[in-house]
Coordinates of C-alpha atoms and ligand atoms in Angstrom, one line a residue:
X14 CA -78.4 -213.2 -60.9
X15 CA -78.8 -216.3 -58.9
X16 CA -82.1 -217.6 -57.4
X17 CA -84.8 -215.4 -56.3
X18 CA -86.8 -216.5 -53.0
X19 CA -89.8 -215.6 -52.3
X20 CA -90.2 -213.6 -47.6
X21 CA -93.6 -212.1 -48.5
X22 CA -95.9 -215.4 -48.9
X23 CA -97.5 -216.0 -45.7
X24 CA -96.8 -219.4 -44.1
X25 CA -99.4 -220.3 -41.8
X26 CA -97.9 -221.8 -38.7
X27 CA -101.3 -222.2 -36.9
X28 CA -101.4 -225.7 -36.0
X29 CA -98.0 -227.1 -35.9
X30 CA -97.2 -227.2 -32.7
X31 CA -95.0 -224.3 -33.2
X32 CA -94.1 -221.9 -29.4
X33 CA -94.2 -219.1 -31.6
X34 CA -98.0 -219.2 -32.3
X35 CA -99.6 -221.9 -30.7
X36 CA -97.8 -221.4 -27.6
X37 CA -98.3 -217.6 -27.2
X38 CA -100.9 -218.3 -23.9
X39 CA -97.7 -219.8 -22.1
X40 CA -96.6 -216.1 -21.7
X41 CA -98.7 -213.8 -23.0
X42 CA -102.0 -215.8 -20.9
X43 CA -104.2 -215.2 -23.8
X44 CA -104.6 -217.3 -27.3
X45 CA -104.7 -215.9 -31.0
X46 CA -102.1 -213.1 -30.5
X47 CA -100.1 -212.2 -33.4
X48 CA -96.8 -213.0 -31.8
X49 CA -93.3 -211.3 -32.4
X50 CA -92.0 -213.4 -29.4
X51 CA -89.1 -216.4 -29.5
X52 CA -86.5 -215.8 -31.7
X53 CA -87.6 -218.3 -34.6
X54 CA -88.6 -217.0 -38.1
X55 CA -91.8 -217.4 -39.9
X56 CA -89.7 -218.3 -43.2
X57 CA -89.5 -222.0 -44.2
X58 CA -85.9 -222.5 -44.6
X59 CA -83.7 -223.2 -47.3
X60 CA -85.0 -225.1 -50.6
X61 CA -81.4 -226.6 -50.7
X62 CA -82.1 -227.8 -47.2
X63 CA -85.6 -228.7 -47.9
X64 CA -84.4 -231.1 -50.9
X65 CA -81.4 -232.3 -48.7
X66 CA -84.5 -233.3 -46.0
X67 CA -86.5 -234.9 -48.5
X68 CA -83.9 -236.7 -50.3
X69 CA -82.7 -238.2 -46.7
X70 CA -86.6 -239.4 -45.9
X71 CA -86.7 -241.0 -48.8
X72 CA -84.1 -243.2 -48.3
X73 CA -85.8 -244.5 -45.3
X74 CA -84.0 -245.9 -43.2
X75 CA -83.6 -243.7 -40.1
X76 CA -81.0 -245.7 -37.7
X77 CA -78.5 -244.3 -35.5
X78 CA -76.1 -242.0 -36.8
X79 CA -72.7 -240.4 -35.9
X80 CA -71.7 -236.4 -36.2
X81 CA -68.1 -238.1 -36.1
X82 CA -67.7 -237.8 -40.1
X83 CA -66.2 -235.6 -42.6
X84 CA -69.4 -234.5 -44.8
X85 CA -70.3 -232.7 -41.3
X86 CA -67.0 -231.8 -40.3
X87 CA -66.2 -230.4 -43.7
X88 CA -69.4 -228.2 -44.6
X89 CA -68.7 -226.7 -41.1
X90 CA -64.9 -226.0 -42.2
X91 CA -66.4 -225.0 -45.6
X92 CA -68.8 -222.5 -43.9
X93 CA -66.2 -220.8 -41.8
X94 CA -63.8 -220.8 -44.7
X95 CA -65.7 -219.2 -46.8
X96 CA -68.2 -216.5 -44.9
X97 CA -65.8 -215.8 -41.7
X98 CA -62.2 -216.2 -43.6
X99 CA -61.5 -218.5 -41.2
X100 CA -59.8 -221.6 -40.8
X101 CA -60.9 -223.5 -38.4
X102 CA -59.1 -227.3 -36.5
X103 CA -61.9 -229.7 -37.2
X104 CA -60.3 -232.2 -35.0
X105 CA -61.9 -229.8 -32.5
X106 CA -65.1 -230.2 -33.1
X107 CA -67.6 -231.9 -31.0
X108 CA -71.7 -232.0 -31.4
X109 CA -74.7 -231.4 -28.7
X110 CA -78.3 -231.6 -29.2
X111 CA -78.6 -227.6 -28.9
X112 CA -76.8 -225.0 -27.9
X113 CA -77.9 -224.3 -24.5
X114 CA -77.7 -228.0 -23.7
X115 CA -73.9 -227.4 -24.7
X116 CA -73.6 -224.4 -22.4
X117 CA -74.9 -226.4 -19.6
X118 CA -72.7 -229.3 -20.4
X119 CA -69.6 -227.1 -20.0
X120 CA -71.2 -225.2 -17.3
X121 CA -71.1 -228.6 -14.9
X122 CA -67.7 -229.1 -16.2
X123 CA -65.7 -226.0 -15.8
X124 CA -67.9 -224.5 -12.2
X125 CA -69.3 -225.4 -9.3
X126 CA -72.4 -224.1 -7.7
X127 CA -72.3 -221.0 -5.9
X128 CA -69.6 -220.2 -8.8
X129 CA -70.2 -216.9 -10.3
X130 CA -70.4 -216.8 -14.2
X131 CA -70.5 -213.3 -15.7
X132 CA -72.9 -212.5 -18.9
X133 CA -73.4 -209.3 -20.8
X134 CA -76.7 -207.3 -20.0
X135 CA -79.0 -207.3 -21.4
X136 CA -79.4 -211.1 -20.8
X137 CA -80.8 -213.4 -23.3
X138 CA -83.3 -215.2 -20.5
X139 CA -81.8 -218.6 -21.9
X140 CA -78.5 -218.1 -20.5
X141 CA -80.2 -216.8 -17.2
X142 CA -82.0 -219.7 -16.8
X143 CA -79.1 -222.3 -17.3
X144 CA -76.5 -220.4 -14.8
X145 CA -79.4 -219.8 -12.0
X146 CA -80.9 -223.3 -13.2
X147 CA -77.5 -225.2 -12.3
X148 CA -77.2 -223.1 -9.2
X149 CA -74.2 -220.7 -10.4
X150 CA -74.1 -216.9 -9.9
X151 CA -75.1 -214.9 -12.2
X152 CA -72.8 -211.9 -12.2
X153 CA -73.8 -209.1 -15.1
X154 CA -71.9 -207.0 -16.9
X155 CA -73.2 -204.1 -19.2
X156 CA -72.5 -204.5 -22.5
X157 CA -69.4 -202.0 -23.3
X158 CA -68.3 -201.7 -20.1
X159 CA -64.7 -203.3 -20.1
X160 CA -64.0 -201.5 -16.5
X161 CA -66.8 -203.7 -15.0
X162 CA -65.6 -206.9 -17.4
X163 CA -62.7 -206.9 -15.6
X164 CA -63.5 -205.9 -12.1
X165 CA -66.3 -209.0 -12.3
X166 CA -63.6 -211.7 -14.0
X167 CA -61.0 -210.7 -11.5
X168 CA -63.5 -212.1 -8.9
X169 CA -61.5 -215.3 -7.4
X170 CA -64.7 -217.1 -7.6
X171 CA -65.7 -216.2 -11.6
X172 CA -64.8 -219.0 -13.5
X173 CA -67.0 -218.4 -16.9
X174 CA -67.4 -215.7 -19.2
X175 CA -70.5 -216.3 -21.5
X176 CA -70.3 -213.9 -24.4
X177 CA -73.3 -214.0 -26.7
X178 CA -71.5 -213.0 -30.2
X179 CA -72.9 -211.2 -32.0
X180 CA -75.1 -209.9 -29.0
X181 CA -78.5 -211.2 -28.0
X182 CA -80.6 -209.1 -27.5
X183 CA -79.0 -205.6 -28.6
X184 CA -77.5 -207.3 -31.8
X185 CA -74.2 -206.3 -31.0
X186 CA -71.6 -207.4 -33.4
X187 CA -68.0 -207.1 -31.0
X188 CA -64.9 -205.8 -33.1
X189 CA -62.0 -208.0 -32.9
X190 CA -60.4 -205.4 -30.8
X191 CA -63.0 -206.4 -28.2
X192 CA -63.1 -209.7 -28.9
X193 CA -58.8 -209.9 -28.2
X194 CA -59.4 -207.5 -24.8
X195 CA -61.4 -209.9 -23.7
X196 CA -59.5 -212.6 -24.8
X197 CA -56.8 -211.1 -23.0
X198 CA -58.7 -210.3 -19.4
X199 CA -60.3 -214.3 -19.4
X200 CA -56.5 -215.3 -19.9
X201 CA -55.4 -213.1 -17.3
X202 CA -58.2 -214.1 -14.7
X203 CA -57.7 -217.7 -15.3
X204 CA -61.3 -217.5 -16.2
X205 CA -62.7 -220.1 -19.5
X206 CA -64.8 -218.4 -22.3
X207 CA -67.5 -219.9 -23.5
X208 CA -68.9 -217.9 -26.8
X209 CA -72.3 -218.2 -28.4
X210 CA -72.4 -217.6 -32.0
X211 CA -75.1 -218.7 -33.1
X212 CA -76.3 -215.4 -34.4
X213 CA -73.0 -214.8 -36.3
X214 CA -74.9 -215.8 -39.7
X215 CA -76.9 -213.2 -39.9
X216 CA -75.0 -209.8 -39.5
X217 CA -76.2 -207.2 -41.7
X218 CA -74.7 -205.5 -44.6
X219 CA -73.3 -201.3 -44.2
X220 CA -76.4 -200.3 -45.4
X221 CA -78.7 -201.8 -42.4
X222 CA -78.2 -202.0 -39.3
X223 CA -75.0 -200.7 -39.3
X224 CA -71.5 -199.9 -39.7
X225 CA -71.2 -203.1 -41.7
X226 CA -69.0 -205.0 -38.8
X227 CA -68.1 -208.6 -39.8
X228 CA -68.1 -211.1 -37.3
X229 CA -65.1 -212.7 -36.0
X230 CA -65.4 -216.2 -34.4
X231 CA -63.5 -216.8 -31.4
X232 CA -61.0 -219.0 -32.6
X233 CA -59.1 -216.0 -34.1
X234 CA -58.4 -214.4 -31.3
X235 CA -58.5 -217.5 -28.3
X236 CA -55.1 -217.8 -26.5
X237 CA -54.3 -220.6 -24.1
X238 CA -56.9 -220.1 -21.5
X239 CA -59.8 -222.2 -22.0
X240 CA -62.2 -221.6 -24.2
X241 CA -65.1 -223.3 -26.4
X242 CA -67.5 -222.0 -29.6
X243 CA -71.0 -223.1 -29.9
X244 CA -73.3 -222.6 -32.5
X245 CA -75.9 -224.1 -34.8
X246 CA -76.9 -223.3 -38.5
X247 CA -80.7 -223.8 -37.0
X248 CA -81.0 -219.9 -36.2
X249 CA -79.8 -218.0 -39.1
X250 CA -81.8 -221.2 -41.8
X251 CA -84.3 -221.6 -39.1
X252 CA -84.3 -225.2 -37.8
X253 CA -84.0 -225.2 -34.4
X254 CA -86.9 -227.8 -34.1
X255 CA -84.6 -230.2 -36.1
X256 CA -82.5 -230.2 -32.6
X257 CA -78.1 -230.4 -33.4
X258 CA -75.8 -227.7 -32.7
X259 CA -71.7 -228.3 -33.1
X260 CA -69.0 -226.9 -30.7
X261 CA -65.1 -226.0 -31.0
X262 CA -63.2 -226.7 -28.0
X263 CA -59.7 -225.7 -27.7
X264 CA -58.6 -228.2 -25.0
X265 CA -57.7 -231.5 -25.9
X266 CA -58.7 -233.3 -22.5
X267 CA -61.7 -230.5 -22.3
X268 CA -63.1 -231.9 -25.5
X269 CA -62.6 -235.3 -24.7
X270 CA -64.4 -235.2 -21.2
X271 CA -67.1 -233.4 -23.1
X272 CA -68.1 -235.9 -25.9
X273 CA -67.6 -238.5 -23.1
X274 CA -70.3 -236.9 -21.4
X275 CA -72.5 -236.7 -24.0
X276 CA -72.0 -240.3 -25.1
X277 CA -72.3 -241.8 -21.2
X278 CA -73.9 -239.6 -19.1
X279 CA -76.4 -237.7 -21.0
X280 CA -77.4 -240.8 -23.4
X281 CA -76.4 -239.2 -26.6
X282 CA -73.7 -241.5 -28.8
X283 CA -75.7 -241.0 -31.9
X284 CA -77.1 -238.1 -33.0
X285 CA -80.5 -235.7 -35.0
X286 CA -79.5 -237.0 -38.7
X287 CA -82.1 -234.8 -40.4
X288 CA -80.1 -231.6 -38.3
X289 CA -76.8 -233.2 -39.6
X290 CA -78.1 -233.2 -43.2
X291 CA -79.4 -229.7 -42.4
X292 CA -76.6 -228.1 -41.9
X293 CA -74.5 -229.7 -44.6
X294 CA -77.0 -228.6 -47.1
X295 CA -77.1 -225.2 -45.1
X296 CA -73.1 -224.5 -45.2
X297 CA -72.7 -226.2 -48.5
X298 CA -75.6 -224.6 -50.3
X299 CA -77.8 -222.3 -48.7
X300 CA -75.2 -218.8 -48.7
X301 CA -77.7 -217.3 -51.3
X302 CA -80.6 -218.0 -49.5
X303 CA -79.4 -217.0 -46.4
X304 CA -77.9 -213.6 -48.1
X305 CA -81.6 -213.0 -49.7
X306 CA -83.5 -213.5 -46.3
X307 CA -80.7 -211.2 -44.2
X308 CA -81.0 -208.8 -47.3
X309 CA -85.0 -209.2 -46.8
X310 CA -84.9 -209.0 -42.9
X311 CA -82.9 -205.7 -43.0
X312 CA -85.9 -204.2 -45.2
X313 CA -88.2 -205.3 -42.0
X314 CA -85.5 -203.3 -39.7
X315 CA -84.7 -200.6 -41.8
X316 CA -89.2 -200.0 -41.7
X317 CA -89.1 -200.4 -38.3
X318 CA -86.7 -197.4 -37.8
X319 CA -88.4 -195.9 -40.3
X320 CA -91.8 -196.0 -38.8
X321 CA -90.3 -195.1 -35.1
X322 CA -88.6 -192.2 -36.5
X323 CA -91.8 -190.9 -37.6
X324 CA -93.9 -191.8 -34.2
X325 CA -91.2 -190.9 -31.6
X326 CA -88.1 -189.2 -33.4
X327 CA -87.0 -189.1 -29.9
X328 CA -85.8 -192.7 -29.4
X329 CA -83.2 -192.4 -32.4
X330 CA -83.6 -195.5 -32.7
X331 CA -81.5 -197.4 -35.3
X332 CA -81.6 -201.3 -36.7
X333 CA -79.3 -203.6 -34.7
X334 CA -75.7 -204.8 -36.3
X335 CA -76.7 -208.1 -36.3
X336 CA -80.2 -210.1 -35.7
X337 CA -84.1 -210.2 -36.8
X338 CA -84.7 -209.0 -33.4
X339 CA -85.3 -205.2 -33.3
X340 CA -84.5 -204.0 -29.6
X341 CA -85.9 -201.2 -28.5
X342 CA -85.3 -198.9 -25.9
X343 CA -88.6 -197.2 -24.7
X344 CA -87.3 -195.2 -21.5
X345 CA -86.9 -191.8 -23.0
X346 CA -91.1 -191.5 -23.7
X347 CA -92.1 -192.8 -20.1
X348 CA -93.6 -195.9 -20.4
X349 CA -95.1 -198.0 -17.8
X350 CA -94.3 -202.0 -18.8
X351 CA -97.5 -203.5 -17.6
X352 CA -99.8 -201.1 -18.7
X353 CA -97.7 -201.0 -22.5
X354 CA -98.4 -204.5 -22.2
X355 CA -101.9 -204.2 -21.2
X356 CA -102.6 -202.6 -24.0
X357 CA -100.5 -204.6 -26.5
X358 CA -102.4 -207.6 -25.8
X359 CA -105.7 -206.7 -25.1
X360 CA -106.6 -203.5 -27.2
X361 CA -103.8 -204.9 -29.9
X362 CA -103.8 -208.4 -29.9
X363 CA -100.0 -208.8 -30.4
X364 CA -97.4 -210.4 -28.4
X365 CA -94.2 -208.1 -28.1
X366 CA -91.5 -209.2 -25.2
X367 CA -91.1 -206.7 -22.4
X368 CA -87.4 -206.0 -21.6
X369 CA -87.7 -207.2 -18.1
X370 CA -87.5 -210.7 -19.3
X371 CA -83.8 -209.9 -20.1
X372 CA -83.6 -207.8 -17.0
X373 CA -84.0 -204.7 -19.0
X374 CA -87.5 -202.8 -18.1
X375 CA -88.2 -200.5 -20.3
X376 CA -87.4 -201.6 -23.4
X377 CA -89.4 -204.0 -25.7
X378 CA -87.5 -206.6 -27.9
X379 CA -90.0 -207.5 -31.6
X380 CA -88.9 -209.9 -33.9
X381 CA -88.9 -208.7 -37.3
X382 CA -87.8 -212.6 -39.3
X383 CA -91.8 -212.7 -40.9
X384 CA -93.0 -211.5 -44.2
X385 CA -93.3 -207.3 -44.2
X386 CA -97.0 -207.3 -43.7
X387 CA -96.6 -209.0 -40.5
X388 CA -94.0 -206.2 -39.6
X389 CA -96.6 -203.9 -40.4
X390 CA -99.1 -204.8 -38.4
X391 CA -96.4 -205.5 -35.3
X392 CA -95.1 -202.2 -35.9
X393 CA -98.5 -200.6 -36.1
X394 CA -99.6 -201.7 -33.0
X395 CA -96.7 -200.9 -31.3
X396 CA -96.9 -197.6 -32.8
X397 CA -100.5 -196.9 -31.8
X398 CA -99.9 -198.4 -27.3
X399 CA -96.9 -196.4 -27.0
X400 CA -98.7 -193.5 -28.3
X401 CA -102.1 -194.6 -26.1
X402 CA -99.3 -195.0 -23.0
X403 CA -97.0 -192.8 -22.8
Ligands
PLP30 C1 -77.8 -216.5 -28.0 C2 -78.7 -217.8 -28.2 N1 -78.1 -219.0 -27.8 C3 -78.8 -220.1 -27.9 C4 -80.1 -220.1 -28.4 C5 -80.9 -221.4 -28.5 O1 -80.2 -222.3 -29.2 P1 -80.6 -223.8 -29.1 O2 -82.0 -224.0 -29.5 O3 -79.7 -224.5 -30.1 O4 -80.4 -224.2 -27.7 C6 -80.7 -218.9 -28.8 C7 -82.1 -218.8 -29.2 O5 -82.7 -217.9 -29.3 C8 -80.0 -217.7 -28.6 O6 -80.5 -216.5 -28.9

């Protein structure tokens, strides 16, 4: 047996500036909702990490510091290595301060405005607001249609796929089939890949969620087109406040324009040393931890399905592959979004996102990574305004 970590203590978050909790008003217009909302967890992370953070204050000093080194660069390799069975070319690594600041960084390199980028839909609103944000098109493509994938990349004026892998917000983990068909179409289009893995940490076992896929990063099946990875350890050990994400870029010149970007234009030569030492700690350390919360999550989803199945046996509905996001489609049973939300907030007093914010009305979208009585109360609710709505 190796260390036993504790999901069902409540941390209160009240108070720390967090968007989770303190910031519910900013989109639910009303303060002191219990909120299921941005996809952070209520866990602290890691006690490796923790110790890694406290050692690194304690030294002090907290100068300018460089991601070019090989105690990052390694752990990363080390984490691939040894949870994806992957090797991956560290000389192709690069750093940004987060992951959507990387996607917009290679957004302004590889398009133009008025260039059309296709996503999946369901859109994680992130992505929507950094291709309408830097003026590019938007073009969407359901996810697992490969008839529309194509018809959209063949498009002279598509230059980007952004693939969200696993999936944001369904929790879609793609099979490598899909992942090389893909591949394959970008090549053929002449159209660069950018993939978002930064949920790839925490797909769930056979026995949640489902079918037990494994996630394959894009490096295994990227060809000669263009193509970059971006991820962070921040979502699956939950640090994202620390800021630091790291990137794989296949292109030698790509990768050089980009860190000289970084470095000149956007100001950032050095970089979040309490993120670096985060994820070193994270990929060198934290695989039980991060095993026990994923293990602990599921038990959230696999209540959530349970309690559905009970309330509305209709839906079906069924954990997600990948995620502590449980996405549910509501469309079968009828309900109106504003007056489900109506009732969530006012008669419920939680804070649940509508699907609309990913341009799917009609589903709701609950984040289950909080200790089970939390889930209970979310679920509940949910439970008791569907029923009040439908
Ligand atoms: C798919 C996806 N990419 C990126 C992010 C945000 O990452 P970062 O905070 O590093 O920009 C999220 C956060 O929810 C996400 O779901």
């Amino acid at each position: 047996m190796g260390a036993t970590y504790d999901f069902d203590t409540v941390v209160d978050r009240r108070g720390t500036w967090c968007v989770q909790w303190d910031g519910v008003a900013d989109r639910f217009g009303v303060d002191g909702l219990l909120p299921f909302t941005i996809s952070d967890m209520d866990f602290a992370t890691a006690p490796e990490v923790l110790a890694a953070l406290r050692a690194r204050l304690e030294h002090g000093v907290l100068g300018y510091t460089t991601w070019q080194q090989d105690d990052f660069r390694s752990a990363i390799a080390h984490w691939y290595a040894t949870r994806y069975d992957t090797t991956i070319d560290t000389g192709q690594l690069v750093y940004g301060p987060s992951v959507l600041n990387q996607l917009s960084q290679l957004l302004r390199m590889w398009t133009e405005e008025g260039d059309g980028v296709v996503v999946h839909t369901p859109t994680y609103d992130g992505f929507r607001k950094a291709i309408t944000g830097l003026g590019r098109e938007l073009r969407g493509v359901p996810v697992g249609d490969e008839e529309a994938l194509e018809r959209e990349l063949s498009r002279p004026d598509a230059k980007v796929l952004v693939l969200c892998s696993p999936h944001n917000p369904t929790g879609r983990v793609w099979t490598v089939d899909e992942l090389a068909r893909t591949a394959a179409l970008a090549e053929r289009y002449g159209v660069a890949v950018i993939s978002d893995e930064i949920h790839a940490d925490f797909v769930h076992e056979g026995d949640a969620g489902g079918a037990g896929r494994v996630h394959v990063p894009w490096t295994r099946v990227a060809g000669d087109g263009r193509w970059a990875l971006i991820s962070s350890g921040s979502k699956a050990f939950n640090f994202p406040a620390l800021t630091g994400s790291y990137g794989l870029i296949g292109d030698p010149a790509d990768r050089a324009e980009f860190v000289r970007r970084m470095e000149t234009g956007e100001g950032l030569a050095s970089s979040a040393v309490l993120s670096l030492t985060a994820h070193i700690a994270a990929y060198r350390e934290g695989a039980a931890w991060l095993d026990a919360v994923r293990a602990y999550v599921a038990g959230n989803l696999g209540y959530v399905a349970e309690r559905l199945g009970e309330a509305f046996p209709e839906l079906g509905w069924e954990p997600p592959q990948a995620g502590y996001l449980a996405w549910i489609d509501l469309r079968p049973l009828g309900v109106d979004d504003e007056e489900l939300q109506r009732v969530l907030v006012e008669r419920e007093g939680v804070a649940i996102m509508g699907g609309a914010v990913y341009g799917a009305p009609g589903f709701v979208r609950l984040n289950v990574g909080c200790p089970r009585e939390k889930v209970v109360r979310g679920v509940s609710a949910l439970v008791r305004a569907v029923g009040a709505v439908r």
